[in-house]
C-alpha cells in the first residue's frame, strides 16, 4: 500500500519507466493501481530510432510486473515523510 | 484506479513478454488484464525488410504475457508506411 | 534475548536500520545500485535517491578462447530519485567498505 500511495501522490508528474525488456518510456503518470500497473499519457520512447514500434502510440498501460525502475521527480518526493511512513508500515508488517 | 476501460473498442498495440507486437481492437479485458482483441495482426519487425503484418483474427491474450498496451492514434498509424520501417524485434522480458 | 519490538527480529528490521542511509543493492541482470534508502515494503520494492547504477557487461572473446579471456565492462548511470521493483532485488546492504 505504501508504494501505491506514493505513486498516487505523483499523478500528473513526468516519470520515466524502465521495463525489464530494456525499453524506457517517459510520460505523464495518469493513474496507478494496487498491482502498480501504470497508465502514462503523452509518452515518448527513449531511443525512438531503435524502437519505432510505438510511433503511433501516445498513451499506454504498463503492467506492473514488467517494470524494472521508475525514475521519479525528486522535487515532488518528500523523503522524510516516506521514511516515517515506511517505519510505520514496517511495524504493521511484523504482526504476520 | 488504473483501468483498461478507456481502451475498449479502440485500436491498441500489445507488446508481449516474448517481444511480439500485436495490433487489434480491444473487445474486452478483466482484472488480471487478460485481453480480447478482434481483427488482430502481428507486426513482425526486421532489419532487412519492412514490417510484415500477419492476420490473426479474434484473440484472447493472457494478462501475464502482456508488457504494455498502447492506444494507437489511427491518424498517426496511417501516416506510417510500414514497408519502410527497419527495426530490430523488441527484446523479450528477462527477469 | 529479549524479544521486544525494539530488537532486530527479522531481516526487514535490519533494512529498517538503513533508512536514510546509503545502501548497496544487488539486482538481477548483473546490476548494482547505491543510493539513499527512503522507503521499502514487504515485496522489497525500494525508493532510493542520489542513485548510481552499475551494469556489468561481460564480453567473451570468441577468437582467443583461452582460460580467462573475458573483459568486464561497466556502464554507470546516475538518477535523482528511483523506484525499484522488488522482484529484481537480490540483496540490500550497507555499502561495502573498500
Short mmCIF file of C-alpha atoms in Angstrom, two decimals:
data_model
loop_
_atom_site.label_atom_id
_atom_site.label_comp_id
_atom_site.label_asym_id
_atom_site.label_seq_id
_atom_site.Cartn_x
_atom_site.Cartn_y
_atom_site.Cartn_z
CA UNK A 1 0.00 0.00 0.00
CA UNK A 2 2.87 2.35 0.76
CA UNK A 3 4.41 2.43 -2.69
CA UNK A 4 0.92 2.56 -4.23
CA UNK A 5 0.22 5.67 -2.12
CA UNK A 6 3.50 7.26 -3.20
CA UNK A 7 2.61 6.79 -6.85
CA UNK A 8 -0.85 8.22 -6.29
CA UNK A 9 0.71 11.44 -5.00
CA UNK A 10 2.78 11.63 -8.18
CA UNK A 11 -0.09 11.62 -10.69
CA UNK A 12 0.29 14.31 -13.37
CA UNK A 13 4.06 14.27 -12.92
CA UNK A 14 6.57 13.36 -15.60
CA UNK A 15 8.19 9.97 -14.93
CA UNK A 16 10.40 7.59 -16.86
CA UNK A 17 9.54 3.91 -16.67
CA UNK A 18 12.28 1.42 -17.49
CA UNK A 19 10.99 -2.03 -18.36
CA UNK A 20 12.64 -5.40 -17.96
CA UNK A 21 12.99 -5.63 -21.75
CA UNK A 22 15.22 -2.52 -21.57
CA UNK A 23 12.58 -0.25 -23.15
CA UNK A 24 12.43 3.16 -21.46
CA UNK A 25 9.27 5.25 -21.72
CA UNK A 26 8.81 8.80 -20.48
CA UNK A 27 5.34 10.18 -19.89
CA UNK A 28 2.89 11.80 -17.54
CA UNK A 29 1.67 9.45 -14.81
CA UNK A 30 -2.11 9.39 -15.13
CA UNK A 31 -3.00 6.55 -12.80
CA UNK A 32 -1.69 3.60 -10.86
CA UNK A 33 -3.40 0.61 -9.25
CA UNK A 34 -2.73 -1.84 -6.41
CA UNK A 35 -0.61 -4.05 -8.71
CA UNK A 36 1.44 -0.95 -9.59
CA UNK A 37 0.16 -1.15 -13.17
CA UNK A 38 0.79 2.31 -14.61
CA UNK A 39 -1.10 4.48 -17.09
CA UNK A 40 1.08 7.03 -18.88
CA UNK A 41 -0.05 9.86 -21.19
CA UNK A 42 1.94 11.76 -23.80
CA UNK A 43 4.56 9.12 -24.00
CA UNK A 44 7.92 9.28 -25.63
CA UNK A 45 10.05 6.20 -26.09
CA UNK A 46 13.69 6.92 -25.27
CA UNK A 47 15.90 5.91 -28.19
CA UNK A 48 12.97 6.18 -30.62
CA UNK A 49 15.12 5.26 -33.58
CA UNK A 50 15.66 1.75 -32.26
CA UNK A 51 12.03 1.33 -31.24
CA UNK A 52 9.75 2.74 -33.95
CA UNK A 53 7.18 0.11 -32.91
CA UNK A 54 5.33 2.67 -30.80
CA UNK A 55 5.36 5.64 -33.18
CA UNK A 56 1.58 5.86 -33.33
CA UNK A 57 1.06 5.39 -29.60
CA UNK A 58 0.52 8.46 -27.41
CA UNK A 59 -0.64 6.85 -24.19
CA UNK A 60 -0.30 3.40 -22.71
CA UNK A 61 -0.95 0.97 -19.88
CA UNK A 62 2.12 -0.77 -18.46
CA UNK A 63 1.79 -3.96 -16.48
CA UNK A 64 3.40 -3.58 -13.06
CA UNK A 65 5.22 -6.90 -13.20
CA UNK A 66 7.38 -5.86 -16.17
CA UNK A 67 8.71 -2.67 -14.58
CA UNK A 68 12.37 -2.59 -13.52
CA UNK A 69 12.62 1.07 -12.40
CA UNK A 70 10.53 4.22 -12.33
CA UNK A 71 12.52 7.45 -12.28
CA UNK A 72 10.63 9.94 -10.14
CA UNK A 73 10.80 13.74 -9.95
CA UNK A 74 12.90 14.26 -6.82
CA UNK A 75 11.31 17.64 -6.02
CA UNK A 76 7.89 16.01 -5.61
CA UNK A 77 9.03 13.30 -3.22
CA UNK A 78 9.06 14.09 0.49
CA UNK A 79 11.77 11.74 1.70
CA UNK A 80 11.21 12.45 5.37
CA UNK A 81 7.52 11.61 5.04
CA UNK A 82 8.43 8.46 3.13
CA UNK A 83 10.83 7.26 5.79
CA UNK A 84 8.30 7.87 8.58
CA UNK A 85 5.59 6.07 6.63
CA UNK A 86 7.95 3.17 5.95
CA UNK A 87 8.77 2.78 9.63
CA UNK A 88 5.06 2.71 10.43
CA UNK A 89 4.31 0.23 7.67
CA UNK A 90 7.19 -1.97 8.83
CA UNK A 91 5.67 -2.13 12.31
CA UNK A 92 2.33 -3.32 10.97
CA UNK A 93 4.11 -5.95 8.84
CA UNK A 94 5.68 -7.69 11.86
CA UNK A 95 2.32 -8.95 13.04
CA UNK A 96 2.19 -11.56 10.27
CA UNK B 1 -7.51 3.06 -10.37
CA UNK B 2 -5.59 2.11 -13.48
CA UNK B 3 -8.30 0.72 -15.70
CA UNK B 4 -8.31 -0.59 -19.23
CA UNK B 5 -11.88 0.60 -19.66
CA UNK B 6 -10.66 3.59 -21.65
CA UNK B 7 -9.23 1.33 -24.32
CA UNK B 8 -12.34 -0.73 -25.11
CA UNK B 9 -13.33 -0.56 -28.80
CA UNK B 10 -10.12 1.31 -29.60
CA UNK B 11 -7.19 0.26 -31.71
CA UNK B 12 -4.40 -0.88 -29.44
CA UNK B 13 -0.86 -2.18 -29.68
CA UNK B 14 0.07 -5.02 -27.34
CA UNK B 15 3.69 -5.74 -26.60
CA UNK B 16 4.15 -9.25 -25.22
CA UNK B 17 6.81 -10.71 -22.94
CA UNK B 18 8.42 -12.64 -25.81
CA UNK B 19 8.82 -9.37 -27.75
CA UNK B 20 5.92 -9.80 -30.15
CA UNK B 21 3.86 -6.79 -31.18
CA UNK B 22 0.15 -7.36 -31.83
CA UNK B 23 -2.32 -4.72 -33.00
CA UNK B 24 -6.08 -5.02 -32.86
CA UNK B 25 -9.30 -3.65 -31.42
CA UNK B 26 -9.77 -4.27 -27.70
CA UNK B 27 -13.07 -6.03 -27.25
CA UNK B 28 -12.74 -6.75 -23.55
CA UNK B 29 -10.49 -7.20 -20.55
CA UNK B 30 -10.62 -8.41 -16.95
CA UNK B 31 -8.97 -7.71 -13.60
CA UNK B 32 -5.99 -9.88 -14.45
CA UNK B 33 -5.50 -7.80 -17.62
CA UNK B 34 -6.41 -10.73 -19.84
CA UNK B 35 -7.45 -9.03 -23.09
CA UNK B 36 -9.70 -9.96 -26.01
CA UNK B 37 -8.56 -8.45 -29.31
CA UNK B 38 -10.58 -8.53 -32.50
CA UNK B 39 -9.13 -8.11 -36.02
CA UNK B 40 -5.72 -8.65 -34.54
CA UNK B 41 -2.50 -8.73 -36.54
CA UNK B 42 1.05 -9.47 -35.53
CA UNK B 43 3.60 -6.93 -36.75
CA UNK B 44 6.95 -8.57 -37.36
CA UNK B 45 9.86 -6.15 -37.48
CA UNK B 46 13.21 -6.87 -39.10
CA UNK B 47 16.38 -5.04 -40.04
CA UNK B 48 16.36 -6.47 -43.59
CA UNK B 49 12.87 -5.81 -44.81
CA UNK B 50 9.76 -3.81 -43.96
CA UNK B 51 7.18 -4.74 -41.34
CA UNK B 52 5.22 -7.89 -42.05
CA UNK B 53 1.62 -7.97 -40.82
CA UNK B 54 0.20 -11.43 -40.09
CA UNK B 55 -3.58 -11.51 -39.60
CA UNK B 56 -4.65 -13.44 -36.51
CA UNK B 57 -8.35 -12.72 -36.07
CA UNK B 58 -10.07 -12.93 -32.69
CA UNK B 59 -7.53 -13.45 -29.91
CA UNK B 60 -7.50 -13.87 -26.16
CA UNK B 61 -4.18 -12.72 -24.74
CA UNK B 62 -3.30 -13.82 -21.22
CA UNK B 63 -2.64 -10.89 -18.90
CA UNK B 64 0.59 -12.35 -17.55
CA UNK B 65 2.05 -12.30 -21.07
CA UNK B 66 1.40 -8.59 -21.55
CA UNK B 67 4.14 -5.98 -21.22
CA UNK B 68 2.22 -2.95 -22.35
CA UNK B 69 -0.99 -1.87 -24.04
CA UNK B 70 -0.74 1.31 -26.10
CA UNK B 71 -3.60 3.25 -27.61
CA UNK B 72 -2.94 3.69 -31.31
CA UNK B 73 -3.59 7.09 -32.77
CA UNK B 74 -5.12 5.95 -36.06
CA UNK B 75 -4.18 9.08 -37.98
CA UNK B 76 -0.55 8.65 -36.96
CA UNK B 77 -0.62 4.96 -37.69
CA UNK B 78 -1.96 5.51 -41.21
CA UNK B 79 0.76 8.06 -41.83
CA UNK B 80 3.41 5.42 -41.28
CA UNK B 81 4.49 3.36 -44.28
CA UNK B 82 5.27 0.02 -42.68
CA UNK B 83 7.29 -1.20 -45.65
CA UNK B 84 9.94 1.45 -44.99
CA UNK B 85 10.49 0.63 -41.34
CA UNK B 86 13.61 -1.23 -40.35
CA UNK B 87 13.97 -2.18 -36.73
CA UNK B 88 15.09 -4.98 -34.53
CA UNK B 89 12.49 -7.03 -32.74
CA UNK B 90 11.68 -5.90 -29.23
CA UNK B 91 13.80 -7.84 -26.73
CA UNK B 92 12.00 -10.43 -24.59
CA UNK B 93 11.47 -9.85 -20.89
CA UNK B 94 14.21 -11.26 -18.75
CA UNK B 95 13.67 -11.43 -15.01
CA UNK C 1 17.34 -12.41 24.24
CA UNK C 2 14.51 -10.03 24.96
CA UNK C 3 12.06 -10.35 22.03
CA UNK C 4 10.71 -6.82 22.46
CA UNK C 5 9.69 -4.76 19.45
CA UNK C 6 12.87 -2.69 19.72
CA UNK C 7 15.10 -5.69 18.92
CA UNK C 8 16.04 -6.96 15.50
CA UNK C 9 13.79 -9.94 14.92
CA UNK C 10 13.80 -10.47 11.20
CA UNK C 11 15.63 -9.37 8.04
CA UNK C 12 13.30 -6.46 7.38
CA UNK C 13 14.23 -4.98 10.75
CA UNK C 14 17.82 -4.86 9.52
CA UNK C 15 16.76 -2.94 6.41
CA UNK C 16 14.76 -0.58 8.58
CA UNK C 17 18.00 0.44 10.29
CA UNK C 18 19.35 1.57 6.91
CA UNK C 19 16.57 4.09 6.22
CA UNK C 20 18.02 7.49 5.23
CA UNK C 21 21.43 5.82 4.91
CA UNK C 22 23.29 4.91 1.76
CA UNK C 23 22.75 1.27 0.81
CA UNK C 24 24.15 -1.10 -1.75
CA UNK C 25 21.59 -3.07 -3.75
CA UNK C 26 22.37 -6.09 -5.91
CA UNK C 27 19.82 -6.69 -8.67
CA UNK C 28 19.13 -9.43 -11.18
CA UNK C 29 20.71 -8.93 -14.58
CA UNK C 30 24.22 -8.11 -13.29
CA UNK C 31 23.16 -4.71 -11.99
CA UNK C 32 24.07 -2.91 -8.81
CA UNK C 33 22.85 0.29 -7.25
CA UNK C 34 24.00 2.52 -4.47
CA UNK C 35 21.58 5.10 -3.17
CA UNK C 36 19.98 6.59 -0.09
CA UNK C 37 17.13 4.42 1.08
CA UNK C 38 13.88 6.28 1.75
CA UNK C 39 11.24 3.57 1.54
CA UNK C 40 10.73 -0.14 1.17
CA UNK C 41 7.88 -2.61 1.54
CA UNK C 42 7.31 -6.33 2.05
CA UNK C 43 7.96 -7.04 -1.64
CA UNK C 44 11.39 -5.36 -1.37
CA UNK C 45 10.14 -2.55 -3.61
CA UNK C 46 12.54 0.34 -2.83
CA UNK C 47 12.65 4.08 -3.22
CA UNK C 48 16.18 5.46 -3.37
CA UNK C 49 17.65 8.89 -4.02
CA UNK C 50 21.02 10.02 -5.36
CA UNK C 51 21.37 6.69 -7.12
CA UNK C 52 24.29 5.33 -9.10
CA UNK C 53 23.58 2.24 -11.18
CA UNK C 54 26.39 -0.02 -12.36
CA UNK C 55 25.75 -2.60 -15.08
CA UNK C 56 28.33 -5.33 -15.69
CA UNK C 57 28.77 -6.24 -19.31
CA UNK C 58 30.87 -9.33 -19.92
CA UNK C 59 32.43 -9.69 -23.35
CA UNK C 60 33.69 -13.11 -24.22
CA UNK C 61 36.49 -13.02 -26.76
CA UNK C 62 35.50 -15.88 -29.04
CA UNK C 63 38.68 -15.98 -31.12
CA UNK C 64 41.05 -16.49 -28.25
CA UNK C 65 39.14 -18.90 -26.08
CA UNK C 66 41.92 -19.38 -23.60
CA UNK C 67 41.00 -19.64 -19.98
CA UNK C 68 40.05 -16.22 -18.61
CA UNK C 69 39.96 -14.17 -21.85
CA UNK C 70 36.89 -12.20 -20.84
CA UNK C 71 36.68 -8.47 -20.44
CA UNK C 72 34.28 -6.95 -17.99
CA UNK C 73 32.95 -3.57 -19.00
CA UNK C 74 30.98 -1.40 -16.70
CA UNK C 75 28.26 1.10 -17.58
CA UNK C 76 27.26 3.63 -14.93
CA UNK C 77 24.29 5.93 -14.69
CA UNK C 78 23.09 8.44 -12.12
CA UNK C 79 19.48 9.12 -11.20
CA UNK C 80 17.98 11.53 -8.66
CA UNK C 81 15.04 9.55 -7.35
CA UNK C 82 14.27 5.97 -8.25
CA UNK C 83 11.60 3.37 -7.54
CA UNK C 84 12.99 -0.16 -7.84
CA UNK C 85 10.59 -3.06 -8.24
CA UNK C 86 11.20 -5.71 -5.60
CA UNK C 87 11.14 -8.74 -7.85
CA UNK C 88 14.51 -7.71 -9.26
CA UNK C 89 16.21 -7.22 -5.88
CA UNK C 90 18.68 -9.85 -4.72
CA UNK C 91 20.18 -8.12 -1.70
CA UNK C 92 20.26 -4.85 0.22
CA UNK C 93 23.17 -3.97 2.48
CA UNK C 94 25.25 -1.12 3.86
CA UNK C 95 27.79 -0.07 1.20
CA UNK C 96 30.88 -2.28 1.01
CA UNK C 97 33.86 -0.73 2.72
CA UNK C 98 36.57 -0.81 0.02
#
